Amino acid sequence: MVGRVGRFFLLAVRWSAYPLSVASKSLLQVGKYVPAQRWVNSTGESMKLGVPKEPEGETRVGIVPSSMKKLTRAGFEVYVEAGAGLAANYHDQDYTDAGAHVVAREEALACENIVCIRFPGVDGIGAGTNLACVSDPFRHPDFVKACVDANITLLSMDMIPRRLSRAQSMDVNSSQDNLSGYKAVLLGAAHVPKGIPMMTTSAGTIRPAKVVIMGSGVAGLQALATAKRLGAIVFASDVRKSAAEQIESVGGRFIEVDGMDDFEDESGYAKPLTPEFIQKVNDTVCGVASDADIIVTTARIFGRPAPITVPSSAVENFKSGAVVVDMNADVGGNCEDTVQGEVITTKNGVIIVGTSNLPGTLANTASMLYSNNLTTFFTSLVNKEEGNVEISEDDDILVGAPEGSDFYVNGMGGVLICKDGAIHPKQTRLAGVVE
């Protein structure tokens, strides 16, 4: 008995636990209770991770209560700004019950590690802080400049080298795009003035709706699969010829364009196309879409304005009651007539949906997936021997694959944008934009 107590005492020196109630302590004494355990470093301190509330218009939250168990075991103490999760239906009490501290914004921003979705600005964030968010640095070089000037380590999760197998569980682009594709089809179905599936009734047979998906990346494939589940006949296009097999595997019909090649760059994104070929793609796909009931546009070029894939001339030829759901209204839009944040109806009766931030319309699920991505990311950075977050030059997620690797992309690094007051040397493409 003495030996067992002694062993427990040695473990207690190494581990810390949440405060226990009197009842919990009595259970612990008889060996029937195992508390949540948190690794602490050699100085007896935990790593602090702050979760600020997102700006107005963003309904998601960076960390959800279900991630607390994994973060705590990795050695993090989580400080959540009061009300940060309310718009996503995660209440302050949920965080408290999971072991987080609900605090004022100043205290959340004072942590040495911060997780959020939108770039929070640099006010209140100390030098040397690890700030992980979706900063979209090519479209917002001023964010990078602000972090360089403030000596903040910016970790932009949208820059993750998505071809690395280890990156898949941290890929916020895929997790959020997947939900966007799903919601885009639901918005189309909600606005189109007819049923989606084929129905045979005593009053007659209803033909299934025709849906055209323009672009078949993560969002497009999910849109295609969702439309098929609703019972539509689905056509899909992509500038990457390799996407044909993927489209057909989920029940779509591939729209092939004469002269099509595999327009995919080394980082896995679609390449910018020549104006001539864009016109050819537009003419072919919009021709197929001329009698469609729902058209979903997904074309997004990394770091550039969205390409116009549905010009006004094509909209004029769409049938009355057709719905165009533009998934890129926030970066200029794929449809020439899109109005960001609005649903409009053209003179010929075409409904154009320009809803921005589609993942935010599914805030509860989108936050959970984002939180899982960021929890996996941050726990992978923990140096267990030192009990701290280590920004290592040997981590391909942070700095990109080494030169000579099949996954190396010239001029591009990983999620590490800047550190110690300088842009990371691998981010030469970005450095040119910032300067």
Short mmCIF file of C-alpha atoms in Angstrom, two decimals:
data_model
loop_
_atom_site.label_atom_id
_atom_site.label_comp_id
_atom_site.label_asym_id
_atom_site.label_seq_id
_atom_site.Cartn_x
_atom_site.Cartn_y
_atom_site.Cartn_z
CA MET A 1 0.00 0.00 0.00
CA VAL A 2 2.81 2.42 0.86
CA GLY A 3 4.49 1.60 -2.45
CA ARG A 4 1.36 2.44 -4.42
CA VAL A 5 1.00 5.79 -2.63
CA GLY A 6 4.65 6.54 -3.30
CA ARG A 7 4.27 5.81 -6.98
CA PHE A 8 1.21 8.05 -7.17
CA PHE A 9 3.14 10.89 -5.48
CA LEU A 10 5.91 10.62 -8.09
CA LEU A 11 3.35 10.78 -10.89
CA ALA A 12 1.68 13.80 -9.27
CA VAL A 13 4.97 15.68 -9.40
CA ARG A 14 5.09 15.14 -13.17
CA TRP A 15 1.46 15.77 -14.01
CA SER A 16 -1.01 18.51 -13.09
CA ALA A 17 -4.79 18.26 -13.12
CA TYR A 18 -7.87 20.43 -13.09
CA PRO A 19 -9.11 21.55 -9.62
CA LEU A 20 -11.05 18.71 -8.03
CA SER A 21 -14.23 18.86 -6.00
CA VAL A 22 -14.33 17.36 -2.50
CA ALA A 23 -16.16 14.33 -3.87
CA SER A 24 -13.59 13.93 -6.64
CA LYS A 25 -10.73 14.13 -4.14
CA SER A 26 -12.27 11.37 -2.04
CA LEU A 27 -12.60 9.18 -5.12
CA LEU A 28 -8.99 9.92 -6.00
CA GLN A 29 -7.88 8.76 -2.56
CA VAL A 30 -9.38 5.31 -3.08
CA GLY A 31 -7.93 5.00 -6.57
CA LYS A 32 -11.24 5.17 -8.45
CA TYR A 33 -10.80 8.51 -10.21
CA VAL A 34 -8.37 9.42 -12.98
CA PRO A 35 -8.42 13.20 -13.61
CA ALA A 36 -7.70 14.92 -16.92
CA GLN A 37 -3.94 15.25 -17.02
CA ARG A 38 -1.79 18.01 -18.44
CA TRP A 39 1.88 17.87 -19.25
CA VAL A 40 3.88 20.74 -17.76
CA ASN A 41 7.39 21.81 -18.61
CA SER A 42 10.41 21.79 -16.34
CA THR A 43 9.44 25.14 -14.81
CA GLY A 44 5.97 23.85 -13.91
CA GLU A 45 4.24 26.06 -16.48
CA SER A 46 1.75 25.15 -19.19
CA MET A 47 1.69 26.65 -22.68
CA LYS A 48 -0.97 29.32 -23.06
CA LEU A 49 -3.24 29.33 -26.12
CA GLY A 50 -5.61 32.22 -26.70
CA VAL A 51 -8.86 32.14 -28.72
CA PRO A 52 -10.17 35.65 -29.44
CA LYS A 53 -13.67 36.43 -30.65
CA GLU A 54 -13.89 36.84 -34.42
CA PRO A 55 -14.79 40.19 -36.02
CA GLU A 56 -18.36 41.06 -36.94
CA GLY A 57 -19.61 38.98 -39.85
CA GLU A 58 -17.58 35.90 -38.94
CA THR A 59 -19.71 33.35 -37.09
CA ARG A 60 -17.06 30.66 -36.62
CA VAL A 61 -14.65 30.24 -33.72
CA GLY A 62 -11.06 28.98 -33.78
CA ILE A 63 -11.26 26.31 -31.05
CA VAL A 64 -14.32 24.41 -29.84
CA PRO A 65 -14.82 22.71 -26.44
CA SER A 66 -14.39 19.18 -27.83
CA SER A 67 -10.74 20.00 -28.67
CA MET A 68 -9.91 20.82 -25.07
CA LYS A 69 -9.07 17.25 -24.04
CA LYS A 70 -6.36 16.85 -26.69
CA LEU A 71 -4.97 20.34 -26.12
CA THR A 72 -4.83 19.87 -22.38
CA ARG A 73 -3.02 16.58 -22.63
CA ALA A 74 -0.49 18.22 -24.92
CA GLY A 75 0.23 20.84 -22.26
CA PHE A 76 -1.90 23.80 -23.33
CA GLU A 77 -4.00 26.03 -21.10
CA VAL A 78 -6.69 27.57 -23.27
CA TYR A 79 -7.96 31.12 -22.73
CA VAL A 80 -11.15 31.88 -24.68
CA GLU A 81 -12.53 35.37 -25.02
CA ALA A 82 -16.01 35.61 -23.50
CA GLY A 83 -18.67 35.09 -26.16
CA ALA A 84 -16.20 33.85 -28.79
CA GLY A 85 -18.23 30.74 -29.61
CA LEU A 86 -21.78 32.03 -29.21
CA ALA A 87 -22.46 32.59 -32.93
CA ALA A 88 -21.45 28.96 -33.55
CA ASN A 89 -23.58 27.68 -30.64
CA TYR A 90 -20.64 27.05 -28.32
CA HIS A 91 -21.40 28.74 -25.02
CA ASP A 92 -18.96 30.06 -22.43
CA GLN A 93 -20.13 27.40 -19.99
CA ASP A 94 -19.27 24.69 -22.52
CA TYR A 95 -15.69 25.95 -22.57
CA THR A 96 -15.55 26.21 -18.78
CA ASP A 97 -16.89 22.68 -18.38
CA ALA A 98 -14.22 21.44 -20.80
CA GLY A 99 -11.44 23.10 -18.77
CA ALA A 100 -10.84 26.35 -20.64
CA HIS A 101 -10.58 29.78 -19.05
CA VAL A 102 -13.18 32.30 -20.27
CA VAL A 103 -11.50 35.70 -20.15
CA ALA A 104 -11.49 39.23 -21.51
CA ARG A 105 -10.09 39.85 -24.99
CA GLU A 106 -6.90 41.39 -23.61
CA GLU A 107 -6.04 38.21 -21.72
CA ALA A 108 -6.74 35.96 -24.72
CA LEU A 109 -4.49 38.09 -26.93
CA ALA A 110 -1.75 38.09 -24.29
CA CYS A 111 -1.16 34.34 -24.73
CA GLU A 112 2.04 33.23 -26.47
CA ASN A 113 -0.03 31.18 -28.95
CA ILE A 114 -3.21 32.44 -30.60
CA VAL A 115 -5.72 30.58 -32.78
CA CYS A 116 -8.37 32.39 -34.78
CA ILE A 117 -9.92 32.37 -38.24
CA ARG A 118 -9.74 35.95 -39.47
CA PHE A 119 -6.59 38.02 -38.99
CA PRO A 120 -7.18 39.82 -35.65
CA GLY A 121 -4.79 42.74 -36.17
CA VAL A 122 -1.68 43.19 -34.07
CA ASP A 123 -2.99 45.45 -31.31
CA GLY A 124 -2.62 43.74 -27.94
CA ILE A 125 -0.48 40.90 -29.30
CA GLY A 126 3.04 40.71 -27.93
CA ALA A 127 6.29 40.28 -29.83
CA GLY A 128 7.20 36.63 -30.39
CA THR A 129 3.59 35.43 -30.29
CA ASN A 130 2.68 32.52 -32.57
CA LEU A 131 -0.45 33.70 -34.43
CA ALA A 132 -2.28 31.01 -36.44
CA CYS A 133 -5.14 32.16 -38.66
CA VAL A 134 -6.25 32.36 -42.30
CA SER A 135 -4.54 35.59 -43.31
CA ASP A 136 -4.75 35.16 -47.12
CA PRO A 137 -1.33 36.86 -47.39
CA PHE A 138 -1.21 37.34 -51.16
CA ARG A 139 -4.46 39.31 -51.08
CA HIS A 140 -3.58 41.03 -47.79
CA PRO A 141 0.16 41.78 -47.79
CA ASP A 142 -0.52 44.53 -45.24
CA PHE A 143 -1.26 41.80 -42.67
CA VAL A 144 2.19 40.33 -43.27
CA LYS A 145 3.84 43.74 -43.03
CA ALA A 146 2.07 44.42 -39.73
CA CYS A 147 3.31 41.12 -38.26
CA VAL A 148 6.86 41.74 -39.47
CA ASP A 149 6.87 45.21 -37.87
CA ALA A 150 5.41 43.86 -34.61
CA ASN A 151 7.79 40.84 -34.54
CA ILE A 152 4.84 38.42 -34.51
CA THR A 153 5.25 34.89 -35.89
CA LEU A 154 2.48 34.59 -38.46
CA LEU A 155 1.28 31.08 -39.30
CA SER A 156 -1.18 31.38 -42.18
CA MET A 157 -3.08 28.10 -42.35
CA ASP A 158 -4.34 28.68 -45.90
CA MET A 159 -0.71 28.33 -47.04
CA ILE A 160 -0.39 24.72 -45.89
CA PRO A 161 1.48 22.45 -48.35
CA ARG A 162 -1.60 20.37 -49.04
CA ARG A 163 0.18 17.65 -51.04
CA LEU A 164 2.07 16.45 -47.97
CA SER A 165 0.25 13.46 -46.50
CA ARG A 166 0.89 14.74 -42.95
CA ALA A 167 -0.79 18.01 -43.85
CA GLN A 168 -4.17 16.49 -44.67
CA SER A 169 -5.42 16.47 -41.09
CA MET A 170 -4.40 20.14 -40.77
CA ASP A 171 -5.71 21.36 -44.14
CA VAL A 172 -8.21 24.10 -43.32
CA ASN A 173 -8.76 24.81 -47.03
CA SER A 174 -10.15 21.33 -47.63
CA SER A 175 -12.23 21.15 -44.45
CA GLN A 176 -13.92 24.50 -45.11
CA ASP A 177 -14.23 24.12 -48.89
CA ASN A 178 -15.95 20.78 -48.41
CA LEU A 179 -18.70 22.44 -46.37
CA SER A 180 -18.91 25.34 -48.82
CA GLY A 181 -19.62 22.99 -51.73
CA TYR A 182 -22.34 21.24 -49.74
CA LYS A 183 -24.01 24.49 -48.70
CA ALA A 184 -23.81 25.99 -52.19
CA VAL A 185 -26.04 23.24 -53.57
CA LEU A 186 -28.50 23.64 -50.69
CA LEU A 187 -28.72 27.37 -51.43
CA GLY A 188 -29.34 26.59 -55.08
CA ALA A 189 -32.04 24.09 -54.17
CA ALA A 190 -33.66 26.59 -51.81
CA HIS A 191 -33.91 29.27 -54.50
CA VAL A 192 -34.75 27.25 -57.61
CA PRO A 193 -38.51 27.25 -58.31
CA LYS A 194 -38.79 23.50 -59.00
CA GLY A 195 -38.14 20.15 -57.37
CA ILE A 196 -34.74 18.46 -57.61
CA PRO A 197 -35.32 14.68 -57.86
CA MET A 198 -37.37 12.78 -60.38
CA MET A 199 -40.85 12.12 -59.00
CA THR A 200 -43.56 9.91 -60.42
CA THR A 201 -46.95 10.95 -59.11
CA SER A 202 -50.61 10.43 -60.01
CA ALA A 203 -50.56 13.95 -61.42
CA GLY A 204 -47.62 13.24 -63.70
CA THR A 205 -43.87 12.71 -63.76
CA ILE A 206 -41.43 15.41 -62.67
CA ARG A 207 -38.12 15.35 -64.49
CA PRO A 208 -34.97 15.65 -62.33
CA ALA A 209 -33.24 18.99 -62.15
CA LYS A 210 -30.08 19.60 -64.17
CA VAL A 211 -27.13 20.93 -62.16
CA VAL A 212 -23.83 22.17 -63.58
CA ILE A 213 -20.78 22.44 -61.33
CA MET A 214 -18.02 24.66 -62.70
CA GLY A 215 -14.78 23.46 -61.16
CA SER A 216 -14.20 20.17 -59.40
CA GLY A 217 -11.75 20.69 -56.58
CA VAL A 218 -12.74 19.83 -53.02
CA ALA A 219 -15.72 22.21 -53.05
CA GLY A 220 -16.85 21.17 -56.51
CA LEU A 221 -16.75 17.46 -55.80
CA GLN A 222 -18.76 17.91 -52.61
CA ALA A 223 -21.25 20.07 -54.51
CA LEU A 224 -21.51 17.35 -57.16
CA ALA A 225 -22.03 14.61 -54.57
CA THR A 226 -24.65 16.68 -52.72
CA ALA A 227 -26.58 17.41 -55.91
CA LYS A 228 -26.54 13.71 -56.79
CA ARG A 229 -27.86 12.81 -53.34
CA LEU A 230 -30.72 15.25 -53.89
CA GLY A 231 -31.55 13.41 -57.11
CA ALA A 232 -30.26 15.81 -59.77
CA ILE A 233 -28.53 15.01 -63.04
CA VAL A 234 -25.11 16.60 -62.61
CA PHE A 235 -22.56 17.85 -65.14
CA ALA A 236 -19.16 19.11 -64.00
CA SER A 237 -16.11 20.73 -65.52
CA ASP A 238 -12.53 21.43 -64.52
CA VAL A 239 -9.40 22.78 -66.17
CA ARG A 240 -7.48 19.86 -64.67
CA LYS A 241 -8.04 16.92 -66.99
CA SER A 242 -7.15 14.59 -64.13
CA ALA A 243 -10.42 15.64 -62.47
CA ALA A 244 -12.48 13.72 -65.05
CA GLU A 245 -12.06 10.44 -63.21
CA GLN A 246 -12.95 12.02 -59.89
CA ILE A 247 -16.08 13.59 -61.35
CA GLU A 248 -17.26 10.33 -62.83
CA SER A 249 -16.49 8.41 -59.62
CA VAL A 250 -19.14 10.38 -57.73
CA GLY A 251 -21.73 10.10 -60.50
CA GLY A 252 -21.11 13.26 -62.50
CA ARG A 253 -20.77 13.74 -66.24
CA PHE A 254 -17.49 15.40 -67.24
CA ILE A 255 -17.66 18.38 -69.58
CA GLU A 256 -14.59 18.14 -71.79
CA VAL A 257 -13.20 21.11 -73.67
CA ASP A 258 -11.23 20.65 -76.90
CA GLY A 259 -7.52 21.25 -76.34
CA MET A 260 -7.79 20.69 -72.60
CA ASP A 261 -4.58 19.81 -70.79
CA ASP A 262 -3.83 19.30 -67.10
CA PHE A 263 -3.76 22.93 -65.95
CA GLU A 264 -2.55 22.18 -62.42
CA ASP A 265 0.50 23.76 -60.79
CA GLU A 266 3.07 22.03 -58.60
CA SER A 267 1.27 23.02 -55.40
CA GLY A 268 -1.98 21.32 -56.44
CA TYR A 269 -3.94 24.42 -57.47
CA ALA A 270 -5.32 25.34 -60.89
CA LYS A 271 -2.94 27.40 -63.00
CA PRO A 272 -3.90 30.80 -64.41
CA LEU A 273 -5.17 30.29 -67.97
CA THR A 274 -4.73 32.31 -71.13
CA PRO A 275 -7.66 34.61 -71.99
CA GLU A 276 -8.24 32.61 -75.16
CA PHE A 277 -8.59 29.30 -73.36
CA ILE A 278 -10.75 30.85 -70.63
CA GLN A 279 -13.11 32.04 -73.35
CA LYS A 280 -13.18 28.56 -74.87
CA VAL A 281 -13.98 26.95 -71.51
CA ASN A 282 -16.65 29.55 -70.78
CA ASP A 283 -18.34 29.03 -74.13
CA THR A 284 -18.36 25.23 -73.79
CA VAL A 285 -19.48 25.01 -70.16
CA CYS A 286 -22.00 27.85 -70.37
CA GLY A 287 -23.45 26.13 -73.44
CA VAL A 288 -24.07 23.01 -71.36
CA ALA A 289 -25.48 25.22 -68.58
CA SER A 290 -27.89 27.12 -70.84
CA ASP A 291 -30.80 24.84 -69.87
CA ALA A 292 -29.57 24.02 -66.33
CA ASP A 293 -31.65 24.65 -63.23
CA ILE A 294 -28.70 25.26 -60.87
CA ILE A 295 -25.19 26.40 -61.77
CA VAL A 296 -22.51 26.38 -59.05
CA THR A 297 -19.24 28.20 -59.74
CA THR A 298 -16.16 27.22 -57.74
CA ALA A 299 -13.15 28.50 -59.72
CA ARG A 300 -10.66 30.10 -57.36
CA ILE A 301 -7.03 30.82 -58.24
CA PHE A 302 -4.68 30.92 -55.29
CA GLY A 303 -3.75 34.48 -54.37
CA ARG A 304 -5.55 36.05 -57.35
CA PRO A 305 -9.00 37.49 -58.05
CA ALA A 306 -11.58 34.89 -59.03
CA PRO A 307 -11.74 34.34 -62.81
CA ILE A 308 -14.95 35.21 -64.63
CA THR A 309 -16.42 31.89 -65.78
CA VAL A 310 -20.02 33.08 -66.27
CA PRO A 311 -20.06 36.32 -68.23
CA SER A 312 -23.16 38.49 -68.49
CA SER A 313 -23.70 37.28 -72.06
CA ALA A 314 -24.05 33.72 -70.75
CA VAL A 315 -26.49 34.76 -68.03
CA GLU A 316 -28.68 36.32 -70.71
CA ASN A 317 -28.96 32.89 -72.34
CA PHE A 318 -29.82 30.99 -69.12
CA LYS A 319 -33.46 30.07 -68.69
CA SER A 320 -35.78 31.99 -66.40
CA GLY A 321 -35.74 30.53 -62.89
CA ALA A 322 -32.18 29.20 -63.18
CA VAL A 323 -30.02 29.79 -60.09
CA VAL A 324 -26.33 30.68 -60.18
CA VAL A 325 -24.56 30.13 -56.85
CA ASP A 326 -21.25 32.00 -56.93
CA MET A 327 -18.94 30.48 -54.33
CA ASN A 328 -16.32 33.17 -54.83
CA ALA A 329 -18.32 36.33 -54.34
CA ASP A 330 -15.85 37.41 -51.64
CA VAL A 331 -12.92 37.58 -54.09
CA GLY A 332 -14.59 39.22 -57.06
CA GLY A 333 -16.96 36.46 -58.12
CA ASN A 334 -16.99 33.98 -61.01
CA CYS A 335 -20.21 35.41 -62.39
CA GLU A 336 -19.90 38.85 -63.92
CA ASP A 337 -23.28 39.88 -62.48
CA THR A 338 -22.68 38.69 -58.90
CA VAL A 339 -23.24 41.19 -56.09
CA GLN A 340 -21.27 40.21 -52.99
CA GLY A 341 -23.48 39.36 -50.04
CA GLU A 342 -26.73 39.64 -51.98
CA VAL A 343 -29.22 37.51 -53.90
CA ILE A 344 -30.36 39.26 -57.06
CA THR A 345 -32.66 38.44 -59.95
CA THR A 346 -31.74 39.53 -63.47
CA LYS A 347 -34.13 40.98 -66.04
CA ASN A 348 -34.51 37.56 -67.65
CA GLY A 349 -35.36 35.88 -64.34
CA VAL A 350 -31.99 34.30 -63.44
CA ILE A 351 -31.33 34.25 -59.68
CA ILE A 352 -27.70 34.93 -58.70
CA VAL A 353 -26.65 34.03 -55.15
CA GLY A 354 -23.62 36.00 -53.92
CA THR A 355 -23.58 34.78 -50.32
CA SER A 356 -20.13 35.31 -48.79
CA ASN A 357 -18.43 33.08 -46.23
CA LEU A 358 -20.34 29.89 -46.97
CA PRO A 359 -18.57 27.93 -44.19
CA GLY A 360 -19.85 30.58 -41.77
CA THR A 361 -23.43 29.61 -42.63
CA LEU A 362 -22.62 26.22 -41.09
CA ALA A 363 -20.72 27.76 -38.19
CA ASN A 364 -21.09 24.92 -35.70
CA THR A 365 -19.72 22.21 -38.00
CA ALA A 366 -17.19 24.49 -39.72
CA SER A 367 -15.78 25.56 -36.34
CA MET A 368 -15.47 21.96 -35.20
CA LEU A 369 -13.51 20.98 -38.31
CA TYR A 370 -11.29 24.06 -38.15
CA SER A 371 -10.66 23.40 -34.47
CA ASN A 372 -9.66 19.82 -35.25
CA ASN A 373 -7.25 21.08 -37.93
CA LEU A 374 -5.63 23.63 -35.61
CA THR A 375 -5.51 21.28 -32.64
CA THR A 376 -3.65 18.70 -34.72
CA PHE A 377 -1.36 21.45 -36.01
CA PHE A 378 -0.44 22.94 -32.63
CA THR A 379 -0.01 19.63 -30.85
CA SER A 380 2.38 18.59 -33.63
CA LEU A 381 4.57 21.58 -32.77
CA VAL A 382 5.00 20.70 -29.10
CA ASN A 383 8.52 19.79 -28.00
CA LYS A 384 7.68 17.26 -25.30
CA GLU A 385 11.09 17.42 -23.69
CA GLU A 386 11.03 21.21 -23.31
CA GLY A 387 7.26 21.57 -22.93
CA ASN A 388 6.93 24.40 -25.43
CA VAL A 389 5.87 25.15 -29.00
CA GLU A 390 8.83 24.80 -31.32
CA ILE A 391 8.93 26.54 -34.70
CA SER A 392 11.38 24.21 -36.42
CA GLU A 393 13.09 24.79 -39.76
CA ASP A 394 12.95 21.01 -40.25
CA ASP A 395 9.14 20.90 -40.27
CA ASP A 396 7.81 20.72 -43.85
CA ILE A 397 4.40 21.93 -42.73
CA LEU A 398 5.99 25.14 -41.52
CA VAL A 399 8.61 25.79 -44.19
CA GLY A 400 7.58 23.62 -47.15
CA ALA A 401 9.27 20.60 -48.67
CA PRO A 402 13.05 20.79 -49.19
CA GLU A 403 14.53 21.45 -52.60
CA GLY A 404 14.81 18.19 -54.53
CA SER A 405 11.63 16.78 -53.02
CA ASP A 406 8.71 15.84 -55.28
CA PHE A 407 6.64 18.29 -53.23
CA TYR A 408 9.04 21.24 -53.44
CA VAL A 409 7.50 24.43 -54.86
CA ASN A 410 9.92 27.13 -55.91
CA GLY A 411 9.29 30.42 -54.15
CA MET A 412 6.75 28.96 -51.73
CA GLY A 413 7.24 27.75 -48.19
CA GLY A 414 4.68 26.45 -45.73
CA VAL A 415 2.40 28.10 -43.18
CA LEU A 416 5.27 30.02 -41.57
CA ILE A 417 5.04 33.46 -43.15
CA CYS A 418 7.27 35.56 -40.93
CA LYS A 419 9.29 35.22 -37.75
CA ASP A 420 11.75 37.41 -35.82
CA GLY A 421 10.76 40.48 -37.81
CA ALA A 422 11.40 39.01 -41.28
CA ILE A 423 9.51 37.11 -43.97
CA HIS A 424 10.68 33.50 -44.13
CA PRO A 425 13.38 33.13 -46.82
CA LYS A 426 11.40 30.43 -48.69
CA GLN A 427 8.46 32.80 -49.22
CA THR A 428 10.10 34.67 -52.09
CA ARG A 429 6.89 35.00 -54.13
CA LEU A 430 5.11 36.56 -51.18
CA ALA A 431 8.07 38.79 -50.35
CA GLY A 432 7.78 40.31 -53.81
CA VAL A 433 4.13 41.14 -53.17
CA VAL A 434 4.72 42.58 -49.69
CA GLU A 435 7.55 44.82 -50.86
#
